Amino acid sequence: MPAGGTSRWRRGRLVAVAAVLTASLMLAHAWVPNAFGHLGSLLETFLPWLGVSVPVLLALALVRRSATAAVTVLLPAVVWCSMFGGTLADKRSDGGDVTVLTHNVGAGNPDPEGSARELAGSGAGLIALEELTAKATPVYERVLAGSYPYHTVQDTVGLWSRYPLHDAAPVAVMRWNRALRATVATPKGPLAVYAAHLASVRAHLGTGFTTSERDRSVGRLADAVRAEPLPRVLVVGDFNGSTGDRALRPLTAQLRSAQEAAGDGFGFSWPAGFPVARIDQILSRGIAPVASWTLPRTGSDHLPVAASLRL
């Protein structure tokens, strides 16, 4: 073999090693420990973004004119496609009985009335709102009243409905109330709806990705959902975590994600200006999701997310 051909295979070894490590990290994400800084949860929240490394590594391989690196970059590409390729397919269809929308409207939202109007025009049969404030709640109640004759607000979480609501009550998932449960009397029978805003995730230099309060609130919500007697259950809200985050498994193991079952792409919802993670969820049991999507930005730092469901 000519010397030039041999050197093409010898160059770019660092790029090749980086490609192998990236593929290994994707495959072994479940083994990344949470002992320090909850790095495992952090990785799983943003895991799809490891795919960005593929074009970067490929560009480096081309710059280095390395055949070894170029071939090795196929490894993380194949792994990423096997893990997330199906997510990119459009799985939406028609035939839903009810549309549900959930939105963290943002305590600092400068235009709650404008946001309420946009939500009212969504056509959803159920609207769950999180991070309501004492000042903004009357605005949402006034604007949504015309289209949603039934509603309940439990502190910072609210549910608006075109169908009668019964047995509305807070769900104790935290020291202060950020969750509710209500029975919705749909034309096809009762539906148990939980709306929740789980504890926020914090990042600190000394402790890293801090999720302890969020994880405890997940466990309490999971217990409530597990004990739910109605066969059809809908759980929506801002969970401050993706469905891939191991900390949410006590809840997600019981339920089906509308975005994963019937979405188009990843459906990232936060931050609204440039979404990088889906932390706003629509999960269900005994219900068939037929479509899932995000809505245009409001005055919040989250995007609204919606799903059409067959009851």
mmCIF file of C-alpha atoms in Angstrom:
data_model
loop_
_atom_site.group_PDB
_atom_site.id
_atom_site.type_symbol
_atom_site.label_atom_id
_atom_site.label_comp_id
_atom_site.label_asym_id
_atom_site.label_seq_id
_atom_site.Cartn_x
_atom_site.Cartn_y
_atom_site.Cartn_z
ATOM 1 C CA MET A 1 0.000 0.000 0.000
ATOM 2 C CA PRO A 2 1.315 3.499 -0.813
ATOM 3 C CA ALA A 3 2.554 5.538 2.135
ATOM 4 C CA GLY A 4 -0.225 8.088 1.641
ATOM 5 C CA GLY A 5 -2.892 5.367 1.944
ATOM 6 C CA THR A 6 -1.352 4.047 5.142
ATOM 7 C CA SER A 7 -1.241 7.505 6.720
ATOM 8 C CA ARG A 8 -4.922 8.091 5.995
ATOM 9 C CA TRP A 9 -5.725 5.138 8.246
ATOM 10 C CA ARG A 10 -3.275 6.207 10.949
ATOM 11 C CA ARG A 11 -4.373 9.842 11.172
ATOM 12 C CA GLY A 12 -7.355 10.986 13.222
ATOM 13 C CA ARG A 13 -7.058 8.496 16.043
ATOM 14 C CA LEU A 14 -8.259 11.027 18.619
ATOM 15 C CA VAL A 15 -11.353 11.665 16.524
ATOM 16 C CA ALA A 16 -11.942 7.926 16.279
ATOM 17 C CA VAL A 17 -11.589 7.530 20.056
ATOM 18 C CA ALA A 18 -14.072 10.385 20.585
ATOM 19 C CA ALA A 19 -16.543 8.675 18.244
ATOM 20 C CA VAL A 20 -16.267 5.387 20.133
ATOM 21 C CA LEU A 21 -16.697 7.157 23.481
ATOM 22 C CA THR A 22 -19.764 9.028 22.218
ATOM 23 C CA ALA A 23 -21.380 5.818 20.996
ATOM 24 C CA SER A 24 -20.533 4.098 24.282
ATOM 25 C CA LEU A 25 -22.045 6.961 26.280
ATOM 26 C CA MET A 26 -25.296 6.721 24.348
ATOM 27 C CA LEU A 27 -25.486 2.958 24.766
ATOM 28 C CA ALA A 28 -24.495 2.968 28.439
ATOM 29 C CA HIS A 29 -26.359 6.084 29.619
ATOM 30 C CA ALA A 30 -28.291 4.020 32.160
ATOM 31 C CA TRP A 31 -25.008 3.160 33.901
ATOM 32 C CA VAL A 32 -23.876 6.748 34.305
ATOM 33 C CA PRO A 33 -24.211 7.232 38.081
ATOM 34 C CA ASN A 34 -26.343 9.820 39.796
ATOM 35 C CA ALA A 35 -24.162 9.745 42.891
ATOM 36 C CA PHE A 36 -22.478 13.057 42.132
ATOM 37 C CA GLY A 37 -24.415 15.939 40.652
ATOM 38 C CA HIS A 38 -27.119 13.652 39.236
ATOM 39 C CA LEU A 39 -25.104 13.380 36.051
ATOM 40 C CA GLY A 40 -27.152 10.399 34.873
ATOM 41 C CA SER A 41 -30.392 12.357 34.923
ATOM 42 C CA LEU A 42 -28.719 15.334 33.289
ATOM 43 C CA LEU A 43 -27.378 13.144 30.476
ATOM 44 C CA GLU A 44 -30.726 11.424 29.915
ATOM 45 C CA THR A 45 -32.576 14.733 29.759
ATOM 46 C CA PHE A 46 -30.420 15.952 26.884
ATOM 47 C CA LEU A 47 -29.383 12.574 25.420
ATOM 48 C CA PRO A 48 -30.725 13.214 21.880
ATOM 49 C CA TRP A 49 -28.313 16.134 21.541
ATOM 50 C CA LEU A 50 -25.354 13.750 21.501
ATOM 51 C CA GLY A 51 -26.313 13.290 17.862
ATOM 52 C CA VAL A 52 -24.839 16.727 17.179
ATOM 53 C CA SER A 53 -21.438 15.161 17.743
ATOM 54 C CA VAL A 54 -21.770 13.076 14.572
ATOM 55 C CA PRO A 55 -21.472 15.892 11.988
ATOM 56 C CA VAL A 56 -18.831 17.592 14.163
ATOM 57 C CA LEU A 57 -16.711 14.434 14.332
ATOM 58 C CA LEU A 58 -17.237 13.771 10.630
ATOM 59 C CA ALA A 59 -16.032 17.288 9.802
ATOM 60 C CA LEU A 60 -12.931 16.725 11.934
ATOM 61 C CA ALA A 61 -12.307 13.417 10.172
ATOM 62 C CA LEU A 62 -12.483 15.162 6.792
ATOM 63 C CA VAL A 63 -10.157 17.920 7.983
ATOM 64 C CA ARG A 64 -7.696 15.286 9.161
ATOM 65 C CA ARG A 65 -8.248 13.295 5.952
ATOM 66 C CA SER A 66 -8.543 10.252 8.151
ATOM 67 C CA ALA A 67 -10.211 7.142 6.796
ATOM 68 C CA THR A 68 -10.110 5.563 10.272
ATOM 69 C CA ALA A 69 -11.973 8.469 11.859
ATOM 70 C CA ALA A 70 -14.498 8.698 9.013
ATOM 71 C CA VAL A 71 -15.381 5.019 9.332
ATOM 72 C CA THR A 72 -15.502 5.116 13.127
ATOM 73 C CA VAL A 73 -17.906 8.069 13.099
ATOM 74 C CA LEU A 74 -20.444 5.658 11.595
ATOM 75 C CA LEU A 75 -20.658 3.988 15.005
ATOM 76 C CA PRO A 76 -22.312 6.867 16.951
ATOM 77 C CA ALA A 77 -24.409 7.623 13.865
ATOM 78 C CA VAL A 78 -25.809 4.086 13.811
ATOM 79 C CA VAL A 79 -26.358 4.059 17.578
ATOM 80 C CA TRP A 80 -28.171 7.408 17.503
ATOM 81 C CA CYS A 81 -30.406 6.315 14.624
ATOM 82 C CA SER A 82 -31.268 3.062 16.385
ATOM 83 C CA MET A 83 -32.220 4.958 19.549
ATOM 84 C CA PHE A 84 -33.959 8.008 18.096
ATOM 85 C CA GLY A 85 -34.587 7.395 14.409
ATOM 86 C CA GLY A 86 -38.181 6.343 15.053
ATOM 87 C CA THR A 87 -38.804 9.575 16.958
ATOM 88 C CA LEU A 88 -38.258 11.586 13.790
ATOM 89 C CA ALA A 89 -41.095 9.801 11.973
ATOM 90 C CA ASP A 90 -44.472 11.538 11.865
ATOM 91 C CA LYS A 91 -46.772 9.226 13.833
ATOM 92 C CA ARG A 92 -49.747 11.587 13.973
ATOM 93 C CA SER A 93 -53.167 10.463 12.747
ATOM 94 C CA ASP A 94 -56.816 11.515 12.911
ATOM 95 C CA GLY A 95 -59.694 10.234 14.974
ATOM 96 C CA GLY A 96 -59.224 11.644 18.468
ATOM 97 C CA ASP A 97 -62.138 12.174 20.844
ATOM 98 C CA VAL A 98 -60.622 14.937 22.958
ATOM 99 C CA THR A 99 -57.681 17.320 22.686
ATOM 100 C CA VAL A 100 -55.726 18.197 25.811
ATOM 101 C CA LEU A 101 -53.293 21.092 26.153
ATOM 102 C CA THR A 102 -50.862 21.771 28.973
ATOM 103 C CA HIS A 103 -48.805 24.906 29.449
ATOM 104 C CA ASN A 104 -46.529 26.337 32.091
ATOM 105 C CA VAL A 105 -47.685 29.911 31.574
ATOM 106 C CA GLY A 106 -44.765 31.369 33.535
ATOM 107 C CA ALA A 107 -45.000 33.400 36.722
ATOM 108 C CA GLY A 108 -43.180 36.230 34.961
ATOM 109 C CA ASN A 109 -45.359 36.153 31.831
ATOM 110 C CA PRO A 110 -45.762 39.829 30.825
ATOM 111 C CA ASP A 111 -48.973 39.215 28.860
ATOM 112 C CA PRO A 112 -51.240 36.655 30.539
ATOM 113 C CA GLU A 113 -54.272 37.981 28.677
ATOM 114 C CA GLY A 114 -52.602 37.460 25.315
ATOM 115 C CA SER A 115 -51.509 33.982 26.345
ATOM 116 C CA ALA A 116 -55.026 33.151 27.517
ATOM 117 C CA ARG A 117 -56.490 34.251 24.190
ATOM 118 C CA GLU A 118 -54.052 32.069 22.272
ATOM 119 C CA LEU A 119 -54.872 29.088 24.454
ATOM 120 C CA ALA A 120 -58.611 29.703 24.125
ATOM 121 C CA GLY A 121 -58.227 29.598 20.352
ATOM 122 C CA SER A 122 -56.450 26.238 20.414
ATOM 123 C CA GLY A 123 -59.666 24.232 20.213
ATOM 124 C CA ALA A 124 -58.589 21.960 23.066
ATOM 125 C CA GLY A 125 -61.278 20.331 25.181
ATOM 126 C CA LEU A 126 -59.064 20.396 28.274
ATOM 127 C CA ILE A 127 -56.438 22.983 29.228
ATOM 128 C CA ALA A 128 -54.102 22.512 32.179
ATOM 129 C CA LEU A 129 -52.055 25.509 33.305
ATOM 130 C CA GLU A 130 -49.089 25.560 35.642
ATOM 131 C CA GLU A 131 -47.270 28.373 37.446
ATOM 132 C CA LEU A 132 -50.388 30.481 37.876
ATOM 133 C CA THR A 133 -50.013 33.532 40.113
ATOM 134 C CA ALA A 134 -52.548 35.327 42.277
ATOM 135 C CA LYS A 135 -52.434 38.284 39.891
ATOM 136 C CA ALA A 136 -52.695 36.333 36.639
ATOM 137 C CA THR A 137 -55.241 33.681 37.629
ATOM 138 C CA PRO A 138 -58.281 36.034 37.391
ATOM 139 C CA VAL A 139 -57.122 37.010 33.889
ATOM 140 C CA TYR A 140 -57.082 33.392 32.711
ATOM 141 C CA GLU A 141 -60.436 32.756 34.393
ATOM 142 C CA ARG A 142 -62.023 35.725 32.637
ATOM 143 C CA VAL A 143 -60.623 35.059 29.162
ATOM 144 C CA LEU A 144 -61.198 31.305 29.191
ATOM 145 C CA ALA A 145 -64.690 31.454 30.723
ATOM 146 C CA GLY A 146 -66.472 31.800 27.378
ATOM 147 C CA SER A 147 -65.076 28.595 25.897
ATOM 148 C CA TYR A 148 -64.478 26.617 29.088
ATOM 149 C CA PRO A 149 -67.471 26.720 31.443
ATOM 150 C CA TYR A 150 -65.875 24.356 33.973
ATOM 151 C CA HIS A 151 -62.631 24.931 35.772
ATOM 152 C CA THR A 152 -60.753 24.386 38.994
ATOM 153 C CA VAL A 153 -57.682 26.151 40.343
ATOM 154 C CA GLN A 154 -55.646 24.624 43.136
ATOM 155 C CA ASP A 155 -53.094 27.261 44.121
ATOM 156 C CA THR A 156 -50.680 27.517 41.153
ATOM 157 C CA VAL A 157 -52.214 24.750 39.004
ATOM 158 C CA GLY A 158 -55.498 24.943 37.120
ATOM 159 C CA LEU A 159 -57.674 22.862 34.821
ATOM 160 C CA TRP A 160 -60.190 24.298 32.340
ATOM 161 C CA SER A 161 -62.692 22.021 30.629
ATOM 162 C CA ARG A 162 -65.517 21.977 28.091
ATOM 163 C CA TYR A 163 -66.923 19.042 30.052
ATOM 164 C CA PRO A 164 -68.200 18.946 33.651
ATOM 165 C CA LEU A 165 -65.604 18.471 36.383
ATOM 166 C CA HIS A 166 -66.140 16.526 39.591
ATOM 167 C CA ASP A 167 -64.153 15.736 42.729
ATOM 168 C CA ALA A 168 -61.485 18.366 42.042
ATOM 169 C CA ALA A 169 -58.876 18.407 44.803
ATOM 170 C CA PRO A 170 -55.172 19.085 45.359
ATOM 171 C CA VAL A 171 -52.690 16.219 45.273
ATOM 172 C CA ALA A 172 -50.006 16.404 47.940
ATOM 173 C CA VAL A 173 -46.806 15.931 45.975
ATOM 174 C CA MET A 174 -44.831 18.722 47.667
ATOM 175 C CA ARG A 175 -44.843 20.847 50.805
ATOM 176 C CA TRP A 176 -46.862 23.434 48.883
ATOM 177 C CA ASN A 177 -49.605 22.602 46.405
ATOM 178 C CA ARG A 178 -48.559 22.209 42.785
ATOM 179 C CA ALA A 179 -50.777 19.347 41.648
ATOM 180 C CA LEU A 180 -54.469 18.555 41.318
ATOM 181 C CA ARG A 181 -56.793 15.727 40.373
ATOM 182 C CA ALA A 182 -60.267 15.980 38.859
ATOM 183 C CA THR A 183 -62.760 13.657 37.208
ATOM 184 C CA VAL A 184 -63.800 14.881 33.772
ATOM 185 C CA ALA A 185 -67.253 13.767 32.599
ATOM 186 C CA THR A 186 -66.507 13.260 28.897
ATOM 187 C CA PRO A 187 -69.194 12.085 26.442
ATOM 188 C CA LYS A 188 -67.461 8.678 26.504
ATOM 189 C CA GLY A 189 -67.320 8.318 30.252
ATOM 190 C CA PRO A 190 -65.265 9.523 33.214
ATOM 191 C CA LEU A 191 -61.613 10.427 32.833
ATOM 192 C CA ALA A 192 -59.242 10.981 35.752
ATOM 193 C CA VAL A 193 -57.009 13.988 35.046
ATOM 194 C CA TYR A 194 -53.919 14.891 37.040
ATOM 195 C CA ALA A 195 -52.198 18.214 36.383
ATOM 196 C CA ALA A 196 -48.877 18.823 38.070
ATOM 197 C CA HIS A 197 -45.905 21.141 38.232
ATOM 198 C CA LEU A 198 -43.147 19.087 39.801
ATOM 199 C CA ALA A 199 -40.333 20.636 41.783
ATOM 200 C CA SER A 200 -37.809 22.648 39.844
ATOM 201 C CA VAL A 201 -34.341 21.359 39.016
ATOM 202 C CA ARG A 202 -31.407 23.454 40.191
ATOM 203 C CA ALA A 203 -27.793 23.604 39.069
ATOM 204 C CA HIS A 204 -25.125 24.471 41.645
ATOM 205 C CA LEU A 205 -21.358 24.610 41.227
ATOM 206 C CA GLY A 206 -20.770 22.582 44.357
ATOM 207 C CA THR A 207 -23.499 19.939 44.041
ATOM 208 C CA GLY A 208 -24.160 19.862 40.303
ATOM 209 C CA PHE A 209 -27.608 18.993 38.948
ATOM 210 C CA THR A 210 -29.875 19.029 42.032
ATOM 211 C CA THR A 211 -33.092 17.044 41.658
ATOM 212 C CA SER A 212 -33.874 15.681 45.126
ATOM 213 C CA GLU A 213 -37.111 17.619 45.666
ATOM 214 C CA ARG A 214 -38.233 16.901 42.085
ATOM 215 C CA ASP A 215 -37.560 13.194 42.537
ATOM 216 C CA ARG A 216 -39.564 13.060 45.763
ATOM 217 C CA SER A 217 -42.500 14.832 44.117
ATOM 218 C CA VAL A 218 -42.366 12.338 41.233
ATOM 219 C CA GLY A 219 -42.643 9.471 43.690
ATOM 220 C CA ARG A 220 -45.670 10.965 45.421
ATOM 221 C CA LEU A 221 -47.440 11.668 42.134
ATOM 222 C CA ALA A 222 -46.627 8.132 40.963
ATOM 223 C CA ASP A 223 -48.194 6.725 44.139
ATOM 224 C CA ALA A 224 -51.381 8.724 43.555
ATOM 225 C CA VAL A 225 -51.627 7.579 39.941
ATOM 226 C CA ARG A 226 -50.967 3.957 40.931
ATOM 227 C CA ALA A 227 -53.872 4.106 43.373
ATOM 228 C CA GLU A 228 -56.244 5.738 40.850
ATOM 229 C CA PRO A 229 -59.407 3.588 40.562
ATOM 230 C CA LEU A 230 -60.607 4.893 37.191
ATOM 231 C CA PRO A 231 -59.334 2.895 34.195
ATOM 232 C CA ARG A 232 -58.693 5.951 32.006
ATOM 233 C CA VAL A 233 -56.051 8.298 33.395
ATOM 234 C CA LEU A 234 -54.424 11.420 31.994
ATOM 235 C CA VAL A 235 -51.369 12.977 33.667
ATOM 236 C CA VAL A 236 -50.122 16.291 32.291
ATOM 237 C CA GLY A 237 -47.936 19.206 33.269
ATOM 238 C CA ASP A 238 -44.433 20.521 33.720
ATOM 239 C CA PHE A 239 -42.377 17.647 35.124
ATOM 240 C CA ASN A 240 -39.009 19.407 34.950
ATOM 241 C CA GLY A 241 -37.608 16.301 33.299
ATOM 242 C CA SER A 242 -37.838 14.261 30.123
ATOM 243 C CA THR A 243 -39.455 10.835 29.879
ATOM 244 C CA GLY A 244 -35.953 9.435 29.375
ATOM 245 C CA ASP A 245 -34.839 10.628 32.821
ATOM 246 C CA ARG A 246 -34.548 7.594 35.105
ATOM 247 C CA ALA A 247 -35.860 9.646 38.039
ATOM 248 C CA LEU A 248 -39.283 9.878 36.362
ATOM 249 C CA ARG A 249 -39.622 6.122 35.875
ATOM 250 C CA PRO A 250 -41.897 5.523 38.897
ATOM 251 C CA LEU A 251 -44.410 7.634 36.968
ATOM 252 C CA THR A 252 -43.542 7.016 33.318
ATOM 253 C CA ALA A 253 -43.446 3.229 33.792
ATOM 254 C CA GLN A 254 -47.186 3.350 34.487
ATOM 255 C CA LEU A 255 -48.112 5.594 31.577
ATOM 256 C CA ARG A 256 -47.690 6.180 27.861
ATOM 257 C CA SER A 257 -46.180 9.345 26.429
ATOM 258 C CA ALA A 258 -48.376 10.968 23.775
ATOM 259 C CA GLN A 259 -45.326 12.485 22.077
ATOM 260 C CA GLU A 260 -43.478 9.198 21.858
ATOM 261 C CA ALA A 261 -46.551 7.281 20.681
ATOM 262 C CA ALA A 262 -48.084 9.803 18.285
ATOM 263 C CA GLY A 263 -45.781 12.784 17.834
ATOM 264 C CA ASP A 264 -43.659 14.218 15.061
ATOM 265 C CA GLY A 265 -40.068 14.630 16.211
ATOM 266 C CA PHE A 266 -38.878 15.275 19.748
ATOM 267 C CA GLY A 267 -41.454 17.925 20.625
ATOM 268 C CA PHE A 268 -38.991 19.970 22.684
ATOM 269 C CA SER A 269 -40.832 22.498 24.851
ATOM 270 C CA TRP A 270 -38.192 24.388 26.866
ATOM 271 C CA PRO A 271 -36.831 27.031 26.736
ATOM 272 C CA ALA A 272 -39.350 28.588 24.385
ATOM 273 C CA GLY A 273 -36.808 30.700 22.508
ATOM 274 C CA PHE A 274 -34.695 27.701 21.522
ATOM 275 C CA PRO A 275 -36.190 24.460 22.879
ATOM 276 C CA VAL A 276 -33.626 21.809 23.810
ATOM 277 C CA ALA A 277 -35.656 19.451 26.021
ATOM 278 C CA ARG A 278 -39.205 18.225 26.437
ATOM 279 C CA ILE A 279 -39.997 18.725 30.094
ATOM 280 C CA ASP A 280 -43.733 19.351 29.583
ATOM 281 C CA GLN A 281 -45.548 16.044 29.281
ATOM 282 C CA ILE A 282 -48.856 14.459 28.345
ATOM 283 C CA LEU A 283 -49.017 10.896 29.671
ATOM 284 C CA SER A 284 -51.934 8.491 29.767
ATOM 285 C CA ARG A 285 -53.236 5.058 30.704
ATOM 286 C CA GLY A 286 -56.248 3.341 29.131
ATOM 287 C CA ILE A 287 -56.266 5.979 26.378
ATOM 288 C CA ALA A 288 -54.877 5.881 22.823
ATOM 289 C CA PRO A 289 -52.867 8.969 21.761
ATOM 290 C CA VAL A 290 -53.441 9.706 18.071
ATOM 291 C CA ALA A 291 -51.457 12.947 17.669
ATOM 292 C CA SER A 292 -49.107 15.162 19.671
ATOM 293 C CA TRP A 293 -47.596 18.563 18.878
ATOM 294 C CA THR A 294 -46.242 21.820 20.278
ATOM 295 C CA LEU A 295 -47.982 25.170 19.878
ATOM 296 C CA PRO A 296 -46.517 28.594 19.057
ATOM 297 C CA ARG A 297 -44.735 30.547 21.746
ATOM 298 C CA THR A 298 -46.706 32.659 24.224
ATOM 299 C CA GLY A 299 -45.273 35.059 26.811
ATOM 300 C CA SER A 300 -43.935 32.093 28.800
ATOM 301 C CA ASP A 301 -40.503 30.491 28.762
ATOM 302 C CA HIS A 302 -42.217 27.170 27.911
ATOM 303 C CA LEU A 303 -44.057 26.167 24.755
ATOM 304 C CA PRO A 304 -47.598 24.803 25.123
ATOM 305 C CA VAL A 305 -47.906 21.133 24.214
ATOM 306 C CA ALA A 306 -51.057 19.371 23.072
ATOM 307 C CA ALA A 307 -52.306 15.902 22.178
ATOM 308 C CA SER A 308 -55.368 14.363 20.586
ATOM 309 C CA LEU A 309 -56.605 11.270 22.411
ATOM 310 C CA ARG A 310 -59.003 8.464 21.594
ATOM 311 C CA LEU A 311 -61.018 7.509 24.660
#
